[in-house]
């Protein structure tokens, strides 16, 4: 920072707009309130300072709004630095006074601009390198800030290095030896736990018992294919993260091995990264510049689609992006030079930055299509993805996610196929393992997926531009050297012409499909609409079972299967030629070329597997049912718009392939969660948890452990079931939410089972609440990513947040910012074809099938309730606005939690009397920020 003294505001007009009103300051700092129409006219006349232009545009109902966005300026001056994108967050990030009322925000924007200009002028500006060069590019792009920023960014004495010259290269390192086989002493584990929690920490016997049980994961397995398995439930507040990090860090130190911890949510990944510094404190990254990325003890590993692709970025910087997207690319380049690991999704790229620009700009800068050319890329030695992969091979702890672990295992033939594969895995948020496996091992032949396959083989067609290259371009040197390889590439290109091309969806809707795959999708669409029972005008996705199919569809499926086989066969031949080249390399094939060929083999194998799965799916149509799978046809729709047509195949029990690919090669696996075990009215039931762990597929009997929460739920929490809000009454539902938020003075997390109802409630109450100083944010309404919405909610005890499934778990908001969780109704599972099949697979009578649904709902309720109480100091209430709440579901809540059924009026009185609706800092009269 430049100076802690309060800077003079820049002489520029500034606009602040919220649900409660609009305020405009002139260049002299005079502020006046104005209507939305006046605000739109003012913004159209001259560029105004504003904070988060898309959000301001949403508040004004004027999507074409543009101006001088402070978020863009902050991203240029302080890339990779965290900031909550609110007036309060901006003030705190720049050491400025937090405005007491919304009318003071325009002056804050003017002072914040001056402070950022000061930062650029100061000698201590940590992110100076590269700024001048980036600014020259932004001047050419006519970035609104460039002319004002130019006088404050001095030209360096020497020419600045290009970004791609400044990034460090990763280094090849020898494979890590296999870990020693050691037995962890229970006393040593508890001693390690004491070191991690600290001398002054409260001693929790539940946490100590949990840590000792988790240590069993790290023992030597009794025989191949039979890993040590522990299922451990740890109630909120037990401290399970440090509970398993204690034995994990001790084992990594003594055995010199690598432990993988897998999560479901990015929020838990960030928490794990923070907590892991207790076990590896000497590896913290330095502040003020790029970290030392050579050999960290802890590595966060994600899928390729999360990381910045340097080749895509180079293409964007050299003209691949135009207009606003080109400005976004320049700001991403600024961030890349200071990023910890290049993670664009959940990493240190501000989550709000991509939302300021078109969304596909973010997707175009990552490798979402699997088109990486590996060693053929000029930036291969500096690639963030390759660096993370090599670091994870040397790390003590790898923090990954469920999908990555499963995909990595499925595509490599099991972890034993890689010498550096994990042998000890901790699956945190283990209650999501089943769903993650369900998605990972699914097969979907859709128009969208098929056209992506075509583009991967053929490359750009027609007027398409960009970096995308087809097989022939990516393997041009191979084709020129190997005649058989060249013929295989040509055959693949010709066969890919049978796949859907641009405009496929419109053609099949008009009854004019091209080629065998489009003909198949047209038949799928026709039959799905014909069998629709719910009424296609509803605008939701349609699906129908893949049974009793008519002749035209079966015939189309056979022709489509033949077309896919014609594509798969030359790809197999090409893979064989690549193997032959590696076996007898030509003179020109150096180490870099070998790596590129190996990368191409990996990419080919992936596509060949996908094509094989599609063929198997089509071969099943019209034949006998396979008891292991569920097949159905679907027309995918959203917001009343049709966007895809697909054939789906899911495992009836996805833990079977999970066990074969992930569990069987491992030596030790811990599955843990706060809600791993179902709590029935009769008490804890581990049957479902064991069934959904994959253990039964290997004939294992896992050890089960439970550590109860230390919280006093009888004192800290209460459950209130409101009985007089009728189902389907949107006005009544909105009124209930509004009254609850007003009574609690904010701090409400509202959970919905339908986006439509969420939007309707938000539209009815947001303005009124904001005028009372109670800002209301919402997923699927505000143009802000979910992670940033949670940051905003956490930072303001008077804010409330409405959301859907993504906010039901993985959200940690301790303290006064969350005082009330409100669910609009019981979260029953969607009655899909897949759910019905799994429900029927439970066997038994109707009661047993109902028990299947009840277990799903109890798990969802337990996760939602778990957002409420995060520390011993927290207190609050959990409110369900549903009179039809079955008593058998109440066991989802912790034992001892008071439960009452009452009217909304009585519920409000109870909450006020108990203090659950009293904020620690009551809002004063006026509009507070």
Short mmCIF file of N, CA, C and O in Angstrom, two decimals, residues 193 204-214 230-245 268 271 426-431 670-679 684 686 689 703-711 713 862-863 865-867 869-870 892 894-895:
data_model
loop_
_atom_site.label_atom_id
_atom_site.label_comp_id
_atom_site.label_asym_id
_atom_site.label_seq_id
_atom_site.Cartn_x
_atom_site.Cartn_y
_atom_site.Cartn_z
N UNK A 193 -1.42 -34.70 17.01
CA UNK A 193 -2.65 -33.91 17.04
C UNK A 193 -2.49 -32.73 17.99
O UNK A 193 -2.91 -31.61 17.68
N UNK A 204 -10.09 -32.21 23.06
CA UNK A 204 -11.35 -32.85 22.71
C UNK A 204 -11.11 -34.35 22.60
O UNK A 204 -10.41 -34.81 21.69
N UNK A 205 -11.70 -35.10 23.48
CA UNK A 205 -11.50 -36.55 23.47
C UNK A 205 -12.09 -37.17 22.20
O UNK A 205 -11.55 -38.14 21.66
N UNK A 206 -13.20 -36.61 21.73
CA UNK A 206 -13.78 -37.13 20.49
C UNK A 206 -12.82 -36.98 19.32
O UNK A 206 -12.71 -37.88 18.48
N UNK A 207 -12.13 -35.86 19.25
CA UNK A 207 -11.17 -35.64 18.17
C UNK A 207 -9.99 -36.60 18.29
O UNK A 207 -9.49 -37.12 17.29
N UNK A 208 -9.54 -36.84 19.52
CA UNK A 208 -8.41 -37.74 19.73
C UNK A 208 -8.77 -39.18 19.35
O UNK A 208 -7.98 -39.89 18.71
N UNK A 209 -9.99 -39.62 19.74
CA UNK A 209 -10.43 -40.96 19.36
C UNK A 209 -10.55 -41.07 17.83
O UNK A 209 -10.20 -42.09 17.24
N UNK A 210 -11.05 -40.01 17.22
CA UNK A 210 -11.22 -39.98 15.77
C UNK A 210 -9.85 -40.09 15.08
O UNK A 210 -9.68 -40.86 14.11
N UNK A 211 -8.86 -39.34 15.56
CA UNK A 211 -7.53 -39.37 14.96
C UNK A 211 -6.91 -40.76 15.06
O UNK A 211 -6.29 -41.25 14.11
N UNK A 212 -7.08 -41.41 16.22
CA UNK A 212 -6.51 -42.75 16.38
C UNK A 212 -7.20 -43.75 15.46
O UNK A 212 -6.55 -44.66 14.92
N UNK A 213 -8.52 -43.58 15.27
CA UNK A 213 -9.23 -44.48 14.35
C UNK A 213 -8.80 -44.24 12.90
O UNK A 213 -8.61 -45.18 12.13
N UNK A 214 -8.62 -42.97 12.54
CA UNK A 214 -8.19 -42.64 11.18
C UNK A 214 -6.81 -43.19 10.88
O UNK A 214 -6.49 -43.50 9.73
N UNK A 230 -11.77 -47.39 6.54
CA UNK A 230 -12.40 -46.84 7.73
C UNK A 230 -13.49 -45.87 7.29
O UNK A 230 -13.24 -44.99 6.46
N UNK A 231 -14.68 -46.03 7.81
CA UNK A 231 -15.77 -45.07 7.62
C UNK A 231 -15.95 -44.33 8.93
O UNK A 231 -16.26 -44.95 9.95
N UNK A 232 -15.72 -43.04 8.90
CA UNK A 232 -15.72 -42.27 10.14
C UNK A 232 -16.65 -41.08 10.03
O UNK A 232 -16.49 -40.22 9.15
N UNK A 233 -17.61 -41.03 10.93
CA UNK A 233 -18.49 -39.87 11.01
C UNK A 233 -18.03 -38.99 12.16
O UNK A 233 -17.83 -39.47 13.28
N UNK A 234 -17.86 -37.71 11.86
CA UNK A 234 -17.43 -36.75 12.87
C UNK A 234 -18.39 -35.58 12.87
O UNK A 234 -18.45 -34.82 11.89
N UNK A 235 -19.15 -35.44 13.91
CA UNK A 235 -20.11 -34.35 14.00
C UNK A 235 -19.44 -33.00 13.91
O UNK A 235 -18.24 -32.84 14.19
N UNK A 236 -20.23 -32.00 13.53
CA UNK A 236 -19.70 -30.64 13.41
C UNK A 236 -19.06 -30.21 14.72
O UNK A 236 -19.65 -30.35 15.78
N UNK A 237 -17.86 -29.69 14.62
CA UNK A 237 -17.15 -29.22 15.81
C UNK A 237 -16.16 -30.20 16.38
O UNK A 237 -15.37 -29.85 17.26
N UNK A 238 -16.16 -31.43 15.87
CA UNK A 238 -15.20 -32.42 16.35
C UNK A 238 -13.78 -32.02 15.94
O UNK A 238 -12.81 -32.22 16.68
N UNK A 239 -13.66 -31.43 14.76
CA UNK A 239 -12.34 -31.08 14.24
C UNK A 239 -11.77 -32.21 13.41
O UNK A 239 -10.62 -32.62 13.60
N UNK A 240 -12.57 -32.74 12.48
CA UNK A 240 -12.13 -33.90 11.72
C UNK A 240 -10.97 -33.58 10.80
O UNK A 240 -10.14 -34.46 10.53
N UNK A 241 -10.87 -32.34 10.31
CA UNK A 241 -9.77 -32.01 9.39
C UNK A 241 -8.43 -32.24 10.05
O UNK A 241 -7.57 -32.98 9.53
N UNK A 242 -8.22 -31.65 11.23
CA UNK A 242 -6.97 -31.90 11.94
C UNK A 242 -6.93 -33.33 12.48
O UNK A 242 -5.84 -33.89 12.66
N UNK A 243 -8.11 -33.90 12.71
CA UNK A 243 -8.16 -35.28 13.19
C UNK A 243 -7.54 -36.27 12.23
O UNK A 243 -6.86 -37.21 12.64
N UNK A 244 -7.76 -36.09 10.91
CA UNK A 244 -7.10 -37.00 9.97
C UNK A 244 -5.77 -36.46 9.46
O UNK A 244 -4.92 -37.23 9.00
N UNK A 245 -5.56 -35.12 9.53
CA UNK A 245 -4.26 -34.59 9.13
C UNK A 245 -3.16 -35.01 10.11
O UNK A 245 -1.99 -35.11 9.71
N UNK A 268 -13.99 -26.50 0.85
CA UNK A 268 -13.22 -27.36 1.75
C UNK A 268 -11.77 -27.48 1.29
O UNK A 268 -10.86 -27.59 2.12
N UNK A 271 -10.09 -24.54 2.75
CA UNK A 271 -9.92 -24.72 4.19
C UNK A 271 -8.79 -25.70 4.49
O UNK A 271 -7.97 -25.48 5.39
N UNK A 426 -7.78 -40.12 1.67
CA UNK A 426 -8.82 -39.67 2.60
C UNK A 426 -9.90 -38.99 1.77
O UNK A 426 -9.64 -37.98 1.11
N UNK A 427 -11.09 -39.54 1.77
CA UNK A 427 -12.22 -38.90 1.09
C UNK A 427 -13.02 -38.11 2.13
O UNK A 427 -13.85 -38.67 2.85
N UNK A 428 -12.73 -36.82 2.23
CA UNK A 428 -13.56 -35.95 3.07
C UNK A 428 -14.83 -35.64 2.29
O UNK A 428 -14.88 -35.80 1.08
N UNK A 429 -15.87 -35.17 3.00
CA UNK A 429 -17.19 -35.02 2.39
C UNK A 429 -17.58 -36.33 1.70
O UNK A 429 -18.04 -36.38 0.57
N UNK A 430 -17.35 -37.43 2.44
CA UNK A 430 -17.58 -38.76 1.90
C UNK A 430 -19.02 -39.04 1.54
O UNK A 430 -19.29 -39.96 0.76
N UNK A 431 -19.96 -38.27 2.08
CA UNK A 431 -21.37 -38.49 1.73
C UNK A 431 -21.65 -38.14 0.28
O UNK A 431 -22.71 -38.49 -0.25
N UNK A 670 -9.87 -43.79 3.85
CA UNK A 670 -10.74 -43.25 4.90
C UNK A 670 -11.84 -42.46 4.22
O UNK A 670 -11.57 -41.56 3.42
N UNK A 671 -13.08 -42.80 4.51
CA UNK A 671 -14.22 -42.01 4.06
C UNK A 671 -14.84 -41.36 5.27
O UNK A 671 -15.21 -42.06 6.24
N UNK A 672 -14.94 -40.04 5.24
CA UNK A 672 -15.37 -39.33 6.44
C UNK A 672 -16.30 -38.18 6.08
O UNK A 672 -16.25 -37.64 4.98
N UNK A 673 -17.15 -37.83 7.01
CA UNK A 673 -18.11 -36.74 6.82
C UNK A 673 -18.82 -36.50 8.14
O UNK A 673 -18.80 -37.35 9.04
N UNK A 674 -19.48 -35.36 8.23
CA UNK A 674 -20.32 -35.11 9.40
C UNK A 674 -21.66 -35.81 9.28
O UNK A 674 -22.38 -35.95 10.28
N UNK A 675 -22.00 -36.29 8.06
CA UNK A 675 -23.31 -36.92 7.84
C UNK A 675 -23.14 -38.20 7.04
O UNK A 675 -23.90 -38.47 6.12
N UNK A 676 -22.14 -39.00 7.37
CA UNK A 676 -21.90 -40.24 6.64
C UNK A 676 -22.93 -41.31 6.99
O UNK A 676 -23.37 -42.08 6.15
N UNK A 677 -23.34 -41.34 8.25
CA UNK A 677 -24.23 -42.38 8.76
C UNK A 677 -25.67 -41.84 8.84
O UNK A 677 -25.89 -40.71 9.28
N UNK A 678 -26.61 -42.63 8.39
CA UNK A 678 -28.01 -42.23 8.44
C UNK A 678 -28.52 -42.34 9.88
O UNK A 678 -28.26 -43.33 10.57
N UNK A 679 -29.26 -41.33 10.32
CA UNK A 679 -29.87 -41.36 11.65
C UNK A 679 -31.37 -41.61 11.49
O UNK A 679 -32.12 -40.69 11.16
N UNK A 684 -28.69 -44.58 14.96
CA UNK A 684 -27.73 -44.59 13.84
C UNK A 684 -27.81 -45.89 13.05
O UNK A 684 -27.90 -46.97 13.63
N UNK A 686 -25.67 -47.71 9.96
CA UNK A 686 -24.51 -47.67 9.09
C UNK A 686 -24.70 -48.47 7.81
O UNK A 686 -23.84 -48.46 6.92
N UNK A 689 -24.44 -46.36 4.64
CA UNK A 689 -23.09 -45.82 4.45
C UNK A 689 -22.15 -46.90 3.92
O UNK A 689 -21.32 -46.64 3.03
N UNK A 703 -14.21 -50.72 8.97
CA UNK A 703 -14.36 -50.31 10.37
C UNK A 703 -15.18 -49.01 10.39
O UNK A 703 -14.94 -48.10 9.61
N UNK A 704 -16.18 -48.95 11.26
CA UNK A 704 -17.01 -47.75 11.38
C UNK A 704 -16.75 -47.07 12.72
O UNK A 704 -16.63 -47.73 13.75
N UNK A 705 -16.66 -45.75 12.66
CA UNK A 705 -16.34 -44.94 13.85
C UNK A 705 -17.24 -43.72 13.85
O UNK A 705 -17.52 -43.14 12.80
N UNK A 706 -17.69 -43.33 15.02
CA UNK A 706 -18.51 -42.12 15.12
C UNK A 706 -18.02 -41.27 16.29
O UNK A 706 -17.84 -41.76 17.40
N UNK A 707 -17.81 -39.99 16.00
CA UNK A 707 -17.43 -39.02 17.03
C UNK A 707 -18.54 -37.98 17.11
O UNK A 707 -18.81 -37.27 16.13
N UNK A 708 -19.20 -37.90 18.25
CA UNK A 708 -20.33 -36.99 18.40
C UNK A 708 -19.88 -35.54 18.48
O UNK A 708 -18.79 -35.23 18.97
N UNK A 709 -20.72 -34.66 17.99
CA UNK A 709 -20.43 -33.22 18.05
C UNK A 709 -20.37 -32.75 19.50
O UNK A 709 -21.16 -33.18 20.33
N UNK A 710 -19.43 -31.87 19.83
CA UNK A 710 -19.33 -31.35 21.20
C UNK A 710 -20.31 -30.21 21.48
O UNK A 710 -20.36 -29.72 22.61
N UNK A 711 -21.07 -29.79 20.48
CA UNK A 711 -21.94 -28.64 20.67
C UNK A 711 -23.17 -28.99 21.51
O UNK A 711 -23.68 -30.11 21.46
N UNK A 713 -26.57 -28.56 21.40
CA UNK A 713 -27.63 -28.15 20.49
C UNK A 713 -28.92 -27.79 21.22
O UNK A 713 -29.71 -26.98 20.73
N UNK A 862 -29.66 -32.85 7.31
CA UNK A 862 -28.52 -32.80 8.23
C UNK A 862 -27.43 -31.89 7.70
O UNK A 862 -26.82 -31.13 8.47
N UNK A 863 -27.17 -31.94 6.40
CA UNK A 863 -26.17 -31.06 5.82
C UNK A 863 -26.60 -29.60 5.91
O UNK A 863 -25.80 -28.72 6.23
N UNK A 865 -28.71 -28.27 8.08
CA UNK A 865 -28.66 -27.87 9.49
C UNK A 865 -27.21 -27.62 9.92
O UNK A 865 -26.95 -26.74 10.75
N UNK A 866 -26.29 -28.37 9.35
CA UNK A 866 -24.89 -28.22 9.71
C UNK A 866 -24.30 -26.87 9.37
O UNK A 866 -23.24 -26.50 9.89
N UNK A 867 -24.97 -26.07 8.50
CA UNK A 867 -24.48 -24.72 8.21
C UNK A 867 -24.67 -23.79 9.40
O UNK A 867 -23.99 -22.78 9.50
N UNK A 869 -24.61 -24.10 13.05
CA UNK A 869 -23.76 -24.04 14.24
C UNK A 869 -22.37 -24.52 13.86
O UNK A 869 -22.16 -25.70 13.59
N UNK A 870 -21.40 -23.60 13.85
CA UNK A 870 -20.04 -23.95 13.44
C UNK A 870 -19.03 -23.84 14.58
O UNK A 870 -17.94 -24.38 14.50
N UNK A 892 -33.01 -36.50 11.60
CA UNK A 892 -31.89 -35.92 10.87
C UNK A 892 -31.16 -34.88 11.71
O UNK A 892 -29.96 -34.64 11.50
N UNK A 894 -29.50 -33.17 15.17
CA UNK A 894 -28.73 -33.73 16.30
C UNK A 894 -29.61 -34.02 17.51
O UNK A 894 -30.57 -33.27 17.78
N UNK A 895 -29.33 -35.09 18.23
CA UNK A 895 -30.11 -35.40 19.43
C UNK A 895 -30.11 -34.23 20.40
O UNK A 895 -29.10 -33.57 20.61
#
